[in-house]
Coordinates of C-alpha atoms in Angstrom, one line a residue:
M883 CA 0.1 0.1 0.0
I884 CA 1.3 3.5 -1.0
E885 CA 2.4 5.4 2.1
A886 CA 2.2 9.4 1.8
A887 CA 2.4 12.3 4.1
F888 CA 1.6 16.1 4.3
H889 CA 4.4 17.6 6.1
F890 CA 4.3 21.2 7.6
P891 CA 7.1 23.9 7.6
E892 CA 10.0 23.5 9.9
G893 CA 9.3 25.3 13.1
F894 CA 5.5 25.2 12.8
K895 CA 3.8 25.8 15.9
W896 CA 1.5 23.1 17.1
G897 CA -0.7 23.7 20.2
T898 CA -4.1 24.0 21.8
A899 CA -6.0 26.8 23.0
T900 CA -7.7 27.6 26.5
A901 CA -9.4 30.5 28.3
A902 CA -8.9 31.5 31.8
H903 CA -12.6 31.6 33.0
Q904 CA -13.4 28.2 31.2
V905 CA -10.6 26.3 32.9
E906 CA -9.4 28.0 36.1
G907 CA -12.6 27.6 38.3
D908 CA -13.8 29.6 41.2
N909 CA -13.5 32.8 39.2
R910 CA -16.1 34.9 41.4
G911 CA -15.0 38.4 40.5
N912 CA -16.2 38.7 36.8
D913 CA -19.5 39.2 35.1
W914 CA -19.8 35.5 33.9
W915 CA -19.7 34.2 37.4
A916 CA -22.6 36.4 38.2
W917 CA -24.4 35.5 34.9
E918 CA -24.2 31.9 35.8
Q919 CA -26.0 32.4 39.0
Q920 CA -29.1 33.7 37.3
P921 CA -31.8 31.3 36.3
G922 CA -32.1 30.4 32.7
R923 CA -28.8 31.9 31.5
I924 CA -26.8 28.6 31.2
L925 CA -28.1 25.4 29.6
R926 CA -29.4 22.9 32.1
G927 CA -28.5 25.5 34.9
D928 CA -24.8 24.5 34.7
R929 CA -22.2 26.4 36.5
S930 CA -18.5 26.7 35.9
G931 CA -17.5 25.7 39.6
L932 CA -14.1 24.2 39.7
A933 CA -14.0 24.3 35.7
C934 CA -10.7 22.4 35.2
D935 CA -9.2 23.3 38.4
W936 CA -6.3 25.3 36.9
W937 CA -6.5 27.8 39.7
G938 CA -5.9 24.9 42.0
G939 CA -3.0 23.8 40.3
R940 CA -4.1 21.2 37.8
W941 CA -2.7 23.2 35.0
K942 CA 0.6 21.5 35.5
E943 CA -0.7 18.1 34.5
D944 CA -2.8 19.4 31.7
L945 CA 0.3 21.0 30.3
D946 CA 2.2 18.0 30.9
R947 CA -0.3 16.2 28.7
A948 CA 0.1 18.8 26.0
A949 CA 3.9 18.6 26.1
A950 CA 3.9 14.8 26.1
G951 CA 1.7 14.9 23.1
G952 CA 4.2 16.8 21.1
Q953 CA 2.8 20.1 21.3
N954 CA 5.3 23.0 21.4
A955 CA 3.0 25.9 21.9
H956 CA -0.2 26.9 23.9
R957 CA -2.6 29.8 23.7
L958 CA -4.0 30.8 27.2
S959 CA -5.7 33.9 28.5
V960 CA -5.3 35.9 31.8
E961 CA -8.2 36.9 33.9
W962 CA -8.7 40.4 34.1
S963 CA -10.7 40.4 37.3
R964 CA -8.1 38.6 39.2
I965 CA -5.4 40.8 38.2
E966 CA -7.3 44.0 38.9
P967 CA -10.1 43.1 41.3
S968 CA -11.0 46.8 41.8
P969 CA -10.2 49.7 39.8
G970 CA -6.3 50.5 39.9
R971 CA -5.8 47.7 42.7
W972 CA -3.5 45.1 41.5
D973 CA -3.3 41.5 42.9
D974 CA 0.2 40.3 43.3
H975 CA -1.0 36.8 43.9
A976 CA -2.6 36.7 40.5
L977 CA 0.1 37.9 38.6
A978 CA 2.3 35.5 40.4
F979 CA 0.0 32.7 39.4
Y980 CA 0.2 33.6 35.8
R981 CA 4.2 33.8 36.1
D982 CA 4.1 30.5 37.4
V983 CA 1.9 29.1 34.5
L984 CA 4.1 30.7 32.0
S985 CA 7.3 29.6 33.4
G986 CA 5.8 26.2 33.5
M987 CA 4.9 26.3 29.9
R988 CA 8.5 27.4 29.1
A989 CA 9.8 24.6 31.1
R990 CA 7.7 22.2 29.1
G991 CA 8.8 23.6 25.7
L992 CA 5.4 25.3 25.0
E993 CA 5.6 28.8 23.6
P994 CA 3.0 30.9 25.2
L995 CA 0.6 33.0 23.2
V996 CA -1.3 35.2 25.8
T997 CA -4.8 36.6 25.3
L998 CA -5.5 39.7 27.6
H999 CA -9.5 39.7 26.9
H1000 CA -11.5 36.6 26.5
F1001 CA -15.1 37.3 26.9
T1002 CA -15.0 38.1 30.7
N1003 CA -14.9 41.4 32.4
P1004 CA -14.3 42.6 36.1
L1005 CA -17.6 43.2 37.9
W1006 CA -16.6 46.8 38.6
L1007 CA -16.1 47.3 34.8
A1008 CA -19.6 45.7 34.0
E1009 CA -21.0 48.1 36.7
M1010 CA -19.6 51.1 34.7
G1011 CA -21.4 50.0 31.6
G1012 CA -18.6 47.5 30.3
W1013 CA -17.7 48.0 26.6
E1014 CA -20.4 50.5 25.9
N1015 CA -18.6 53.0 28.1
E1016 CA -15.6 54.8 26.4
E1017 CA -14.0 54.6 29.8
V1018 CA -13.0 51.0 28.8
V1019 CA -10.4 52.1 26.5
P1020 CA -8.0 53.8 29.3
R1021 CA -8.9 51.0 31.7
F1022 CA -8.0 48.2 29.2
E1023 CA -4.8 50.1 28.5
A1024 CA -3.8 50.2 32.1
F1025 CA -4.5 46.7 32.7
T1026 CA -2.6 45.7 29.4
R1027 CA 0.5 47.8 30.7
K1028 CA 0.5 46.1 34.1
T1029 CA 0.1 42.6 32.9
V1030 CA 2.7 43.0 30.0
A1031 CA 5.3 44.7 32.2
T1032 CA 4.9 41.8 34.8
L1033 CA 5.1 38.8 32.3
Q1034 CA 7.4 40.3 29.7
D1035 CA 10.3 38.0 30.3
L1036 CA 8.1 35.0 29.8
A1037 CA 5.9 35.9 26.9
D1038 CA 6.3 38.1 23.8
F1039 CA 3.3 36.8 21.7
W1040 CA 0.1 38.6 22.6
C1041 CA -3.6 38.7 21.4
T1042 CA -5.3 41.7 22.9
I1043 CA -9.0 40.7 22.3
N1044 CA -10.4 37.3 21.4
E1045 CA -13.2 37.2 18.9
P1046 CA -14.4 40.8 19.2
N1047 CA -17.0 40.2 16.6
V1048 CA -18.5 37.2 18.7
Y1049 CA -18.3 39.2 21.9
A1050 CA -20.2 42.1 20.5
Y1051 CA -22.7 40.2 18.8
S1052 CA -23.4 37.5 21.6
A1053 CA -23.4 40.0 24.5
Y1054 CA -25.2 43.1 22.9
A1055 CA -27.2 41.8 20.0
A1056 CA -28.2 38.2 20.6
G1057 CA -28.3 38.5 24.5
D1058 CA -26.5 35.2 25.3
Y1059 CA -23.7 36.5 27.1
P1060 CA -23.6 39.2 29.9
P1061 CA -25.0 41.9 30.0
G1062 CA -27.6 40.3 27.8
R1063 CA -28.6 43.0 25.6
K1064 CA -30.5 42.6 22.2
D1065 CA -29.8 45.8 20.6
I1066 CA -27.8 45.9 17.4
G1067 CA -27.1 49.6 17.9
A1068 CA -25.4 48.6 21.3
A1069 CA -23.2 45.9 19.5
F1070 CA -21.9 48.8 17.1
R1071 CA -21.1 51.0 20.1
V1072 CA -19.2 48.2 21.6
M1073 CA -17.3 47.6 18.4
R1074 CA -16.5 51.3 18.3
N1075 CA -14.7 51.0 21.6
Q1076 CA -13.0 47.7 20.9
V1077 CA -10.9 49.2 18.1
P1078 CA -9.3 52.1 20.1
A1079 CA -8.9 49.7 23.1
H1080 CA -7.1 47.4 21.0
A1081 CA -5.0 50.1 19.4
A1082 CA -4.1 51.4 22.9
A1083 CA -3.0 48.1 24.0
Y1084 CA -1.0 47.6 20.8
Y1085 CA 1.0 50.6 21.4
A1086 CA 1.5 50.0 25.1
I1087 CA 2.8 46.5 24.4
H1088 CA 5.1 47.7 21.7
E1089 CA 6.4 50.4 24.1
I1090 CA 7.3 47.8 26.7
Q1091 CA 8.5 45.1 24.5
P1092 CA 9.4 46.4 21.1
Q1093 CA 10.0 42.9 19.6
A1094 CA 6.5 41.7 20.7
R1095 CA 4.0 40.1 18.3
V1096 CA 0.6 41.7 18.8
G1097 CA -2.7 41.0 17.2
I1098 CA -6.4 40.1 17.8
A1099 CA -8.0 36.6 17.2
M1100 CA -10.9 37.0 14.9
Q1101 CA -13.6 34.4 14.4
Y1102 CA -14.0 33.9 10.6
H1103 CA -17.5 32.5 9.8
G1104 CA -18.0 30.9 6.5
F1105 CA -21.5 32.3 4.8
V1106 CA -22.8 30.7 1.7
P1107 CA -25.9 32.4 0.0
H1108 CA -28.7 29.8 -0.4
P1109 CA -30.3 29.4 -2.9
A1110 CA -28.3 32.3 -4.1
S1111 CA -31.1 34.7 -5.2
P1112 CA -29.9 38.4 -5.4
L1113 CA -31.5 38.9 -2.0
D1114 CA -29.7 35.9 -0.5
R1115 CA -26.4 37.2 -1.8
A1116 CA -26.9 40.6 -0.4
A1117 CA -27.7 39.1 3.1
E1118 CA -24.6 36.9 2.8
R1119 CA -22.5 39.9 1.9
L1120 CA -23.9 42.1 4.6
Q1121 CA -23.3 39.4 7.4
A1122 CA -19.8 38.8 6.1
R1123 CA -19.0 42.5 5.9
I1124 CA -20.2 43.1 9.4
F1125 CA -19.0 39.9 11.1
N1126 CA -15.9 39.1 9.4
N1127 CA -14.6 42.3 8.1
L1128 CA -15.7 45.4 10.0
L1129 CA -13.2 45.2 12.9
P1130 CA -10.0 43.9 11.3
M1131 CA -10.3 46.2 8.4
A1132 CA -10.4 48.9 10.9
L1133 CA -7.0 47.7 12.0
V1134 CA -5.7 48.1 8.5
D1135 CA -6.6 51.7 7.7
G1136 CA -8.3 53.2 10.7
R1137 CA -11.8 53.3 9.3
L1138 CA -14.9 51.6 10.8
R1139 CA -17.4 50.9 8.1
F1140 CA -20.8 50.8 9.7
P1141 CA -23.9 50.0 7.6
L1142 CA -25.1 53.6 8.1
G1143 CA -21.8 55.4 8.1
R1144 CA -18.2 55.4 8.7
E1145 CA -16.0 56.6 11.4
R1146 CA -12.2 57.2 11.4
I1147 CA -10.0 55.9 14.2
P1148 CA -6.5 56.9 12.8
A1149 CA -4.6 55.4 15.7
A1150 CA -5.8 51.8 14.8
A1151 CA -4.2 51.8 11.4
G1152 CA -1.5 49.3 11.1
T1153 CA -2.0 47.7 14.5
Q1154 CA -1.7 44.0 13.7
D1155 CA 1.5 42.0 13.6
Y1156 CA -0.1 38.9 12.6
V1157 CA -3.6 37.6 12.0
G1158 CA -5.1 35.3 14.6
L1159 CA -7.7 33.2 12.8
N1160 CA -10.5 31.2 14.6
Y1161 CA -12.5 28.9 12.3
Y1162 CA -15.2 26.3 13.2
T1163 CA -17.8 26.0 10.4
A1164 CA -19.8 27.7 7.7
D1165 CA -23.6 28.3 7.3
H1166 CA -25.9 28.9 4.5
V1167 CA -27.7 32.1 4.5
S1168 CA -31.2 33.0 3.3
F1169 CA -32.7 36.6 3.1
D1170 CA -35.2 37.0 5.8
L1171 CA -36.8 40.4 6.2
R1172 CA -37.9 39.5 9.8
R1173 CA -34.5 39.0 11.0
A1174 CA -33.0 42.4 11.5
G1175 CA -30.9 41.5 14.5
D1176 CA -29.2 38.8 12.3
L1177 CA -28.7 41.5 9.6
F1178 CA -31.6 40.0 7.5
G1179 CA -30.1 36.7 7.0
R1180 CA -31.4 33.2 8.3
R1181 CA -28.5 30.9 8.9
F1182 CA -28.7 27.1 8.7
F1183 CA -26.8 24.0 7.7
P1184 CA -27.9 22.3 4.6
E1185 CA -29.6 18.8 4.5
G1186 CA -27.0 16.1 4.7
A1187 CA -24.3 18.3 6.4
D1188 CA -21.7 16.4 8.6
L1189 CA -22.9 17.6 11.9
S1190 CA -21.8 17.2 15.4
A1191 CA -24.2 15.3 17.8
V1192 CA -25.8 18.6 19.0
G1193 CA -25.9 20.2 15.7
M1194 CA -24.0 23.2 16.6
N1195 CA -21.2 22.9 14.1
A1196 CA -21.0 21.2 10.7
N1197 CA -17.6 19.8 9.4
V1198 CA -17.0 22.1 6.4
P1199 CA -13.2 21.9 5.8
E1200 CA -13.6 24.0 2.7
G1201 CA -14.5 26.8 4.9
M1202 CA -11.0 26.6 6.5
R1203 CA -9.6 27.2 2.9
M1204 CA -11.9 30.1 2.4
A1205 CA -10.9 31.5 6.0
I1206 CA -7.1 31.3 5.1
R1207 CA -7.7 33.0 1.8
W1208 CA -9.6 35.9 3.7
A1209 CA -6.6 36.0 6.2
D1210 CA -4.1 36.2 3.3
S1211 CA -5.7 39.5 2.4
F1212 CA -4.1 41.2 5.2
G1213 CA -0.5 40.4 4.0
L1214 CA 0.6 39.3 7.4
P1215 CA 1.8 35.9 9.1
I1216 CA -1.3 33.8 9.9
Y1217 CA -1.9 31.6 13.1
I1218 CA -4.9 29.5 13.3
T1219 CA -5.6 30.4 16.9
E1220 CA -8.7 28.2 17.2
N1221 CA -10.2 25.2 15.4
G1222 CA -12.4 22.4 16.7
I1223 CA -15.7 20.7 17.1
E1224 CA -17.8 19.7 19.9
D1225 CA -18.0 15.9 20.0
E1226 CA -18.3 14.1 23.4
S1227 CA -18.3 10.6 21.6
D1228 CA -15.2 11.4 19.5
R1229 CA -17.1 10.3 16.6
I1230 CA -16.6 13.3 14.1
R1231 CA -13.6 15.0 15.6
P1232 CA -10.8 12.8 14.0
R1233 CA -12.1 13.3 10.4
Y1234 CA -12.8 16.9 11.2
L1235 CA -9.2 17.3 12.4
A1236 CA -7.6 15.5 9.4
L1237 CA -9.7 17.3 6.8
H1238 CA -9.2 20.8 8.3
L1239 CA -5.3 20.3 8.7
H1240 CA -5.3 19.0 5.1
Q1241 CA -7.0 22.3 3.9
A1242 CA -4.3 24.3 6.0
W1243 CA -1.5 22.3 4.4
K1244 CA -2.8 23.0 1.0
A1245 CA -3.0 26.7 1.7
I1246 CA 0.5 26.9 2.9
N1247 CA 1.8 25.0 -0.2
T1248 CA 0.2 27.6 -2.4
G1249 CA 1.8 30.5 -0.5
S1250 CA -0.3 31.4 2.5
P1251 CA 2.0 32.2 5.4
V1252 CA 0.3 30.0 8.0
R1253 CA 2.7 29.8 10.9
G1254 CA 0.8 27.7 13.6
Y1255 CA -2.3 25.8 14.5
Y1256 CA -4.0 25.7 18.0
H1257 CA -6.7 23.2 18.4
W1258 CA -9.7 24.1 20.5
T1259 CA -9.3 22.7 23.2
L1260 CA -6.8 20.7 25.2
V1261 CA -9.3 19.5 27.8
D1262 CA -13.3 19.6 28.0
N1263 CA -14.1 22.9 29.6
F1264 CA -17.0 25.1 30.6
E1265 CA -18.4 26.4 27.3
W1266 CA -20.1 29.7 28.2
E1267 CA -23.9 29.8 27.8
R1268 CA -23.9 26.0 26.7
G1269 CA -22.2 25.1 30.1
W1270 CA -20.9 21.4 30.2
T1271 CA -23.1 20.3 27.4
Q1272 CA -20.5 20.9 24.7
R1273 CA -17.3 18.8 24.8
F1274 CA -14.4 20.1 22.6
G1275 CA -11.6 18.5 24.4
L1276 CA -8.8 16.3 23.1
W1277 CA -9.0 15.0 26.7
A1278 CA -12.5 14.3 28.3
L1279 CA -13.1 15.8 31.8
D1280 CA -15.6 14.7 34.5
P1281 CA -16.2 18.1 36.1
E1282 CA -17.4 16.2 39.3
T1283 CA -14.2 14.1 39.8
Q1284 CA -11.8 16.0 37.7
D1285 CA -10.6 12.9 36.1
R1286 CA -9.3 13.1 32.6
T1287 CA -9.4 10.7 29.8
E1288 CA -7.6 11.0 26.6
R1289 CA -9.8 10.6 23.6
A1290 CA -8.6 8.9 20.4
S1291 CA -8.5 12.4 18.8
G1292 CA -6.0 13.1 21.4
K1293 CA -3.7 10.5 20.3
F1294 CA -4.2 11.4 16.8
Y1295 CA -3.3 15.0 17.4
G1296 CA -0.3 13.9 19.4
E1297 CA 1.0 11.8 16.5
I1298 CA 0.4 14.8 14.0
C1299 CA 2.4 17.1 16.3
R1300 CA 5.4 14.8 16.7
E1301 CA 5.3 14.1 13.0
N1302 CA 5.0 17.7 12.0
G1303 CA 2.6 16.5 9.6
L1304 CA -0.4 14.2 8.5
T1305 CA 0.4 10.7 7.2
S1306 CA -1.6 8.1 5.4
D1307 CA -1.0 5.5 8.1
M1308 CA -2.4 8.0 10.8
V1309 CA -5.5 8.8 8.8
R1310 CA -6.2 5.1 8.1
R1311 CA -6.1 4.3 11.8
Y1312 CA -8.0 7.3 13.2
A1313 CA -10.2 8.6 10.4
P1314 CA -10.4 5.8 7.9
E1315 CA -13.7 7.1 6.4
V1316 CA -11.7 9.9 4.8
A1317 CA -8.4 8.2 3.9
A1318 CA -9.3 7.7 0.2
K1319 CA -10.2 11.4 0.0
L1320 CA -7.1 12.8 1.3
F1321 CA -4.7 10.0 -0.1
P1322 CA -6.5 8.8 -3.4
G1323 CA -4.7 5.8 -5.1

């Protein structure tokens, strides 16, 4: 039988991604902990509780697992509410904790990529109006300066804001995240503050650490007009323009292009050193005049889609290639900062992983500057409004006992990392249903 392999460039970064609130546990000082206590906010009434007990020290064993699996990088976030529990008061214990984690990563051969804002806000900031209040800009800059000054000898790869598009939509238009607003105008006001906040953080980091690499992590969502009438195409273009392009384009030329007007933020121009690309799935879009909050487009998966058990994501690897082509337009190095699928039974994840990495490999071999891949996620964690119903981990977690169990996809990813590539033998063993597609003949 013919053996073949898709090898990635030397020095490619292989990692997983996590977020503070989702793994640390007992994180009581932010708006998400308060949100979890309100009835009806989280599926089944789930709460984060101990999460993965990283605050209690179990980050050590989880990062041991990552290193043993051949990973050489890890993306994590720091928790603003722990570092600055009240305005202008810094918690040395929290900063020491993050120094320990980053030192532990370095000792294990894992290069840190540190995210400063991953969906959660200190309660005191939420009480001030959160990201709707322009005061968030200097507050975020001050938090950034303190954090980077403290951690600069251990990390020089930074993400200012994770998925600002998802945060603005979910918290202020859909109402799924705190503060639970359902006002598209509020979402646009939040975006208006995210851009200068990122820019202020970008310049602050480079002032402290001139050699730093700084960017954001954008979720790129694939949109396909269906059945492709002129109105369907118009809805698809509007959703892509607002969700995928509005914020990152402002970091190119300092212009926010809202549907009903433009605004200049000159300081934001040129404030990305790399493109952080989060990609999960792609939807079909049909025009629907009744869905103003969704920019007049109804999103759905087509009949016969390769769906996860709960139907949240479809396996659309072609969307990964679309996403990388989109990222190419910025002319910067690309890091796939999140990619994965919720799959407790591990039925779909192995083929999802193989097919998406194959698309990344093809993109690299046609000139795309993809430098790394961070799988979401290392171990099952608390998935926001979906609680513990969504399992993205390469390792399964029982949140009651804190027991971890490696899934087959974890073993598969470990082989990929150690090989720095995807081989026909691996695919036959872990995802045989797609072997002929990836390695025909």
